[in-house]
CSV table of C-alpha atoms and ligand atoms in Angstrom, one decimal:
chain,number,residue,atom,x,y,z
A,883,UNK,CA,29.1,13.8,11.4
A,884,UNK,CA,29.2,10.0,11.3
A,885,UNK,CA,26.7,8.7,8.8
A,886,UNK,CA,24.8,5.7,10.3
A,887,UNK,CA,24.2,2.7,8.0
A,888,UNK,CA,20.5,2.5,9.0
A,889,UNK,CA,20.0,-0.8,7.2
A,890,UNK,CA,22.6,-2.5,9.5
A,891,UNK,CA,20.6,-1.5,12.5
A,892,UNK,CA,17.5,-3.5,11.4
A,893,UNK,CA,16.8,-6.8,13.2
A,894,UNK,CA,16.2,-9.3,10.4
A,895,UNK,CA,14.2,-11.6,12.9
A,896,UNK,CA,11.7,-8.9,13.7
A,897,UNK,CA,10.6,-7.6,10.3
A,898,UNK,CA,7.0,-6.6,9.6
A,899,UNK,CA,5.4,-9.0,7.1
A,900,UNK,CA,3.2,-6.4,5.6
A,901,UNK,CA,3.9,-2.7,5.2
A,902,UNK,CA,1.3,-0.3,3.8
A,903,UNK,CA,2.1,3.2,2.7
A,904,UNK,CA,-0.1,6.2,2.1
A,905,UNK,CA,2.1,8.1,-0.3
A,906,UNK,CA,0.9,11.7,0.4
A,907,UNK,CA,2.2,15.2,-0.2
A,908,UNK,CA,3.0,15.4,-3.9
A,909,UNK,CA,0.9,18.5,-4.5
A,910,UNK,CA,2.4,20.4,-1.6
A,911,UNK,CA,5.9,19.4,-2.6
A,912,UNK,CA,5.3,20.9,-6.0
A,913,UNK,CA,3.5,24.0,-4.7
A,914,UNK,CA,6.5,24.8,-2.4
A,915,UNK,CA,8.6,24.9,-5.5
A,916,UNK,CA,6.2,27.2,-7.3
A,917,UNK,CA,5.1,24.4,-9.6
A,918,UNK,CA,1.8,22.8,-10.6
A,919,UNK,CA,0.6,19.8,-8.5
A,920,UNK,CA,1.2,17.4,-11.4
A,921,UNK,CA,5.0,18.2,-11.1
A,922,UNK,CA,4.8,16.6,-7.7
A,923,UNK,CA,3.3,13.4,-9.1
A,924,UNK,CA,6.0,13.2,-11.7
A,925,UNK,CA,8.6,13.5,-9.0
A,926,UNK,CA,7.0,10.9,-6.9
A,927,UNK,CA,8.1,7.9,-9.0
A,928,UNK,CA,11.7,8.0,-7.6
A,929,UNK,CA,10.2,7.7,-4.1
A,930,UNK,CA,8.0,4.8,-5.2
A,931,UNK,CA,11.1,3.1,-6.5
A,932,UNK,CA,12.9,3.8,-3.2
A,933,UNK,CA,10.2,2.1,-1.1
A,934,UNK,CA,10.0,-0.9,-3.4
A,935,UNK,CA,13.8,-1.4,-3.4
A,936,UNK,CA,14.1,-0.8,0.3
A,937,UNK,CA,11.5,-3.5,1.0
A,938,UNK,CA,13.2,-5.8,-1.5
A,939,UNK,CA,16.6,-5.3,0.1
A,940,UNK,CA,15.5,-6.3,3.6
A,941,UNK,CA,13.0,-8.9,2.3
A,942,UNK,CA,9.7,-7.6,3.5
A,943,UNK,CA,7.2,-10.0,1.8
A,944,UNK,CA,4.2,-7.7,1.3
A,945,UNK,CA,4.1,-4.0,0.4
A,946,UNK,CA,0.9,-2.2,-0.3
A,947,UNK,CA,1.0,1.2,-1.9
A,948,UNK,CA,-2.0,3.6,-1.8
A,949,UNK,CA,-1.7,4.8,-5.4
A,950,UNK,CA,-5.2,6.1,-6.2
A,951,UNK,CA,-8.2,6.2,-3.9
A,952,UNK,CA,-11.8,5.9,-4.9
A,953,UNK,CA,-12.2,9.5,-3.7
A,954,UNK,CA,-9.3,10.8,-5.9
A,955,UNK,CA,-11.7,10.8,-9.0
A,956,UNK,CA,-13.1,14.0,-7.5
A,957,UNK,CA,-9.9,15.9,-8.4
A,958,UNK,CA,-9.7,18.2,-11.4
A,959,UNK,CA,-9.8,16.1,-14.6
A,960,UNK,CA,-6.4,17.1,-15.9
A,961,UNK,CA,-4.8,15.9,-12.6
A,962,UNK,CA,-6.7,12.6,-12.8
A,963,UNK,CA,-5.5,12.2,-16.4
A,964,UNK,CA,-1.9,13.0,-15.5
A,965,UNK,CA,-2.1,10.4,-12.7
A,966,UNK,CA,-3.5,7.7,-15.1
A,967,UNK,CA,-0.9,8.5,-17.8
A,968,UNK,CA,1.9,8.4,-15.2
A,969,UNK,CA,0.7,5.0,-14.0
A,970,UNK,CA,0.6,3.7,-17.5
A,971,UNK,CA,4.1,5.0,-18.4
A,972,UNK,CA,5.5,3.7,-15.1
A,973,UNK,CA,4.1,0.3,-15.6
A,974,UNK,CA,5.5,0.1,-19.0
A,975,UNK,CA,9.0,1.3,-17.9
A,976,UNK,CA,9.2,-0.7,-14.7
A,977,UNK,CA,7.5,-4.0,-15.6
A,978,UNK,CA,10.8,-5.7,-16.5
A,979,UNK,CA,12.5,-4.4,-13.3
A,980,UNK,CA,9.7,-5.7,-11.2
A,981,UNK,CA,9.9,-9.0,-12.9
A,982,UNK,CA,13.7,-9.2,-12.6
A,983,UNK,CA,13.5,-8.4,-8.9
A,984,UNK,CA,11.3,-11.5,-8.5
A,985,UNK,CA,8.3,-9.4,-7.3
A,986,UNK,CA,4.8,-10.5,-7.8
A,987,UNK,CA,2.3,-7.7,-8.5
A,988,UNK,CA,-1.3,-7.6,-7.3
A,989,UNK,CA,-4.0,-5.0,-7.3
A,990,UNK,CA,-6.6,-4.1,-4.7
A,991,UNK,CA,-9.6,-1.9,-5.6
A,992,UNK,CA,-12.1,-1.8,-8.4
A,993,UNK,CA,-10.0,-1.8,-11.5
A,994,UNK,CA,-13.0,-2.1,-13.9
A,995,UNK,CA,-13.3,1.7,-13.6
A,996,UNK,CA,-9.7,2.5,-14.7
A,997,UNK,CA,-9.0,3.5,-18.3
A,998,UNK,CA,-8.8,0.4,-20.5
A,999,UNK,CA,-5.1,0.8,-21.3
A,1000,UNK,CA,-4.1,1.1,-17.7
A,1001,UNK,CA,-6.2,-1.9,-16.8
A,1002,UNK,CA,-4.7,-4.0,-19.6
A,1003,UNK,CA,-1.2,-3.1,-18.6
A,1004,UNK,CA,-1.9,-3.9,-15.0
A,1005,UNK,CA,-3.3,-7.3,-15.9
A,1006,UNK,CA,-0.2,-7.9,-18.1
A,1007,UNK,CA,2.2,-7.2,-15.3
A,1008,UNK,CA,0.1,-9.3,-12.9
A,1009,UNK,CA,0.2,-12.2,-15.4
A,1010,UNK,CA,3.9,-11.7,-16.1
A,1011,UNK,CA,4.9,-11.8,-12.5
A,1012,UNK,CA,2.4,-14.5,-11.2
A,1013,UNK,CA,5.1,-17.1,-10.6
A,1014,UNK,CA,7.5,-14.7,-8.8
A,1015,UNK,CA,8.1,-15.4,-5.1
A,1016,UNK,CA,10.6,-12.8,-3.8
A,1017,UNK,CA,8.0,-10.4,-2.5
A,1018,UNK,CA,4.5,-9.1,-3.2
A,1019,UNK,CA,3.9,-5.6,-4.5
A,1020,UNK,CA,0.3,-4.6,-4.1
A,1021,UNK,CA,-1.1,-1.5,-5.7
A,1022,UNK,CA,-4.3,0.0,-4.3
A,1023,UNK,CA,-6.0,1.5,-7.2
A,1024,UNK,CA,-9.5,3.0,-7.2
A,1025,UNK,CA,-9.5,1.6,-3.7
A,1026,UNK,CA,-11.8,2.6,-0.9
A,1027,UNK,CA,-12.0,0.6,2.3
A,1028,UNK,CA,-15.7,1.3,3.0
A,1029,UNK,CA,-16.7,0.1,-0.4
A,1030,UNK,CA,-14.6,-3.0,0.0
A,1031,UNK,CA,-16.3,-3.8,3.3
A,1032,UNK,CA,-19.7,-3.3,1.8
A,1033,UNK,CA,-18.8,-5.6,-1.1
A,1034,UNK,CA,-17.9,-8.3,1.4
A,1035,UNK,CA,-21.1,-7.8,3.4
A,1036,UNK,CA,-23.2,-8.0,0.2
A,1037,UNK,CA,-21.4,-11.2,-1.0
A,1038,UNK,CA,-21.8,-12.9,2.4
A,1039,UNK,CA,-25.5,-11.8,2.7
A,1040,UNK,CA,-26.1,-13.4,-0.7
A,1041,UNK,CA,-24.4,-16.7,0.5
A,1042,UNK,CA,-26.6,-16.7,3.5
A,1043,UNK,CA,-29.7,-16.1,1.3
A,1044,UNK,CA,-28.6,-18.9,-1.0
A,1045,UNK,CA,-28.2,-21.2,2.0
A,1046,UNK,CA,-24.5,-21.7,1.4
A,1047,UNK,CA,-23.5,-20.4,4.9
A,1048,UNK,CA,-25.2,-20.0,8.2
A,1049,UNK,CA,-25.3,-16.6,9.9
A,1050,UNK,CA,-23.6,-18.1,13.0
A,1051,UNK,CA,-20.7,-19.3,10.9
A,1052,UNK,CA,-19.7,-15.8,9.9
A,1053,UNK,CA,-16.4,-15.0,11.6
A,1054,UNK,CA,-13.3,-12.9,10.9
A,1055,UNK,CA,-11.9,-15.5,8.5
A,1056,UNK,CA,-15.1,-15.7,6.5
A,1057,UNK,CA,-15.2,-11.9,6.3
A,1058,UNK,CA,-11.6,-11.6,5.2
A,1059,UNK,CA,-12.1,-14.1,2.5
A,1060,UNK,CA,-14.3,-11.6,0.8
A,1061,UNK,CA,-11.9,-8.7,1.0
A,1062,UNK,CA,-9.5,-7.7,-1.9
A,1063,UNK,CA,-6.7,-8.5,0.5
A,1064,UNK,CA,-7.8,-12.1,1.2
A,1065,UNK,CA,-4.4,-13.6,0.1
A,1066,UNK,CA,-2.3,-11.2,2.2
A,1067,UNK,CA,-1.5,-11.1,5.9
A,1068,UNK,CA,-2.8,-8.3,8.1
A,1069,UNK,CA,-0.9,-5.0,7.9
A,1070,UNK,CA,1.9,-4.8,10.6
A,1071,UNK,CA,3.0,-1.3,9.8
A,1072,UNK,CA,1.2,1.6,8.1
A,1073,UNK,CA,3.2,4.7,7.1
A,1074,UNK,CA,1.7,8.0,6.0
A,1075,UNK,CA,3.8,10.8,4.7
A,1076,UNK,CA,3.0,14.6,4.5
A,1077,UNK,CA,2.1,15.2,8.1
A,1078,UNK,CA,-1.6,14.4,7.8
A,1079,UNK,CA,-2.8,12.2,10.7
A,1080,UNK,CA,-5.7,10.3,9.0
A,1081,UNK,CA,-6.4,7.0,7.2
A,1082,UNK,CA,-8.3,8.4,4.2
A,1083,UNK,CA,-10.4,5.2,3.7
A,1084,UNK,CA,-7.4,2.9,3.4
A,1085,UNK,CA,-7.4,-0.7,4.7
A,1086,UNK,CA,-9.7,0.0,7.7
A,1087,UNK,CA,-10.2,-3.7,8.6
A,1088,UNK,CA,-6.7,-4.7,7.8
A,1089,UNK,CA,-4.9,-2.2,10.1
A,1090,UNK,CA,-6.8,-3.4,13.2
A,1091,UNK,CA,-3.5,-4.1,15.0
A,1092,UNK,CA,-1.0,-2.3,12.8
A,1093,UNK,CA,1.6,0.1,14.1
A,1094,UNK,CA,0.9,3.6,12.6
A,1095,UNK,CA,3.6,6.0,11.6
A,1096,UNK,CA,2.8,9.5,10.4
A,1097,UNK,CA,5.9,11.3,9.0
A,1098,UNK,CA,6.2,15.0,8.1
A,1099,UNK,CA,8.3,14.2,5.0
A,1100,UNK,CA,6.5,14.8,1.7
A,1101,UNK,CA,6.2,11.8,-0.5
A,1102,UNK,CA,8.7,12.9,-3.3
A,1103,UNK,CA,11.4,13.3,-0.6
A,1104,UNK,CA,10.9,9.7,0.7
A,1105,UNK,CA,14.2,7.8,0.6
A,1106,UNK,CA,15.4,4.3,1.4
A,1107,UNK,CA,16.8,5.6,4.6
A,1108,UNK,CA,13.4,7.1,5.5
A,1109,UNK,CA,12.0,3.7,5.1
A,1110,UNK,CA,14.8,1.9,7.1
A,1111,UNK,CA,14.2,4.4,10.0
A,1112,UNK,CA,10.5,3.5,9.9
A,1113,UNK,CA,11.4,-0.2,10.3
A,1114,UNK,CA,13.8,0.6,13.2
A,1115,UNK,CA,11.1,2.6,14.9
A,1116,UNK,CA,8.6,-0.2,14.3
A,1117,UNK,CA,11.0,-2.7,15.9
A,1118,UNK,CA,11.2,-0.6,19.0
A,1119,UNK,CA,7.5,-0.9,19.6
A,1120,UNK,CA,6.0,-3.6,21.8
A,1121,UNK,CA,3.0,-5.1,20.1
A,1122,UNK,CA,0.9,-6.3,23.0
A,1123,UNK,CA,-2.4,-7.4,21.2
A,1124,UNK,CA,-4.3,-6.6,24.4
A,1125,UNK,CA,-1.9,-8.4,26.7
A,1126,UNK,CA,0.4,-7.0,29.3
A,1127,UNK,CA,4.1,-6.4,28.9
A,1128,UNK,CA,4.9,-9.0,31.6
A,1129,UNK,CA,2.9,-11.6,29.7
A,1130,UNK,CA,5.0,-11.0,26.6
A,1131,UNK,CA,8.5,-11.4,28.2
B,411,IPE,C1,-0.6,12.0,-3.0
B,411,IPE,O1,-0.2,13.4,-3.1
B,411,IPE,C2,-0.8,11.4,-4.4
B,411,IPE,C3,-2.2,11.0,-4.6
B,411,IPE,C4,-3.2,11.1,-3.7
B,411,IPE,C5,-2.5,10.4,-5.9
B,411,IPE,P1,-1.3,14.5,-3.1
B,411,IPE,O2,-1.6,14.8,-4.5
B,411,IPE,O3,-2.5,14.1,-2.3
B,411,IPE,O4,-0.5,15.7,-2.5
B,411,IPE,P2,-1.1,16.8,-1.4
B,411,IPE,O5,-1.6,16.0,-0.3
B,411,IPE,O6,-2.2,17.5,-2.1
B,411,IPE,O7,0.1,17.6,-1.1
B,412,IPE,C1,-4.8,9.4,0.1
B,412,IPE,O1,-4.3,10.7,-0.1
B,412,IPE,C2,-4.8,8.7,-1.2
B,412,IPE,C3,-3.5,8.3,-1.8
B,412,IPE,C4,-2.4,8.6,-1.2
B,412,IPE,C5,-3.6,7.6,-3.0
B,412,IPE,P1,-5.3,12.0,-0.3
B,412,IPE,O2,-4.4,13.2,-0.5
B,412,IPE,O3,-6.3,11.7,-1.4
B,412,IPE,O4,-6.1,12.0,1.1
B,412,IPE,P2,-6.9,13.2,1.7
B,412,IPE,O5,-8.1,13.5,0.8
B,412,IPE,O6,-6.1,14.4,1.9
B,412,IPE,O7,-7.4,12.6,3.0
B,413,MG,MG1,-2.9,14.4,-0.3
């Protein structure tokens, strides 16, 4: 069988600016091997590295990774603890690599609720990489889209109440300026692994016109080629934004 170099098939002029990934299926990956769920999380780090490197190699400027949702606190305490410890370890081990690659790290979500050590490490990496400009790595941590939208509504309501803004002046741009993602472009491509076809409270506003891809692969099995194939499939879609095909050509 001839191995295709998938990367070579990618059109450099038609890349998504912003890719968001719901990294799902660690627990099932572990269970299918007769292991505990946490074994899956430990084996997910390679896949995280794969997606970051793949993005970096083809120069996609924004990558958002759904790392821990606001609903994930409802999992058993030992699993939450394992996830937080893994995050902390990984930040420590990978900070230099992220910096060397020229990536700038950001966080979306309410990080005030994270363990203090994790929060401090996050803030350190964000500070360390703040002048980097080779790409943006955005971690969604304790993130929930509905809470984010409510936060925006409350802030805007307060501005109206204080007479800083008129109700009639509220538009998409004003709203987006109150989201965690205010500095990032809208999502062009959202990928979810593990076969689940749902959004799980991730970037509801930001995916308004994103291409959605649901893959059967479980997250720990996600490779750079999996990602390159997603980009090729994305490039084969016609993004019409409400128009007709004829209007676009
Ligand atoms: C994704 O894998 C990791 C997180 C949500 C933190 P899961 O742990 O959800 O794995 P499944 O979906 O149970 O297989
Ligand atoms: C979404 O996965 C959250 C992350 C990948 C961090 P979940 O596994 O938590 O989603 P549901 O609960 O199955 O929808
Ligand atoms: Mg899951």
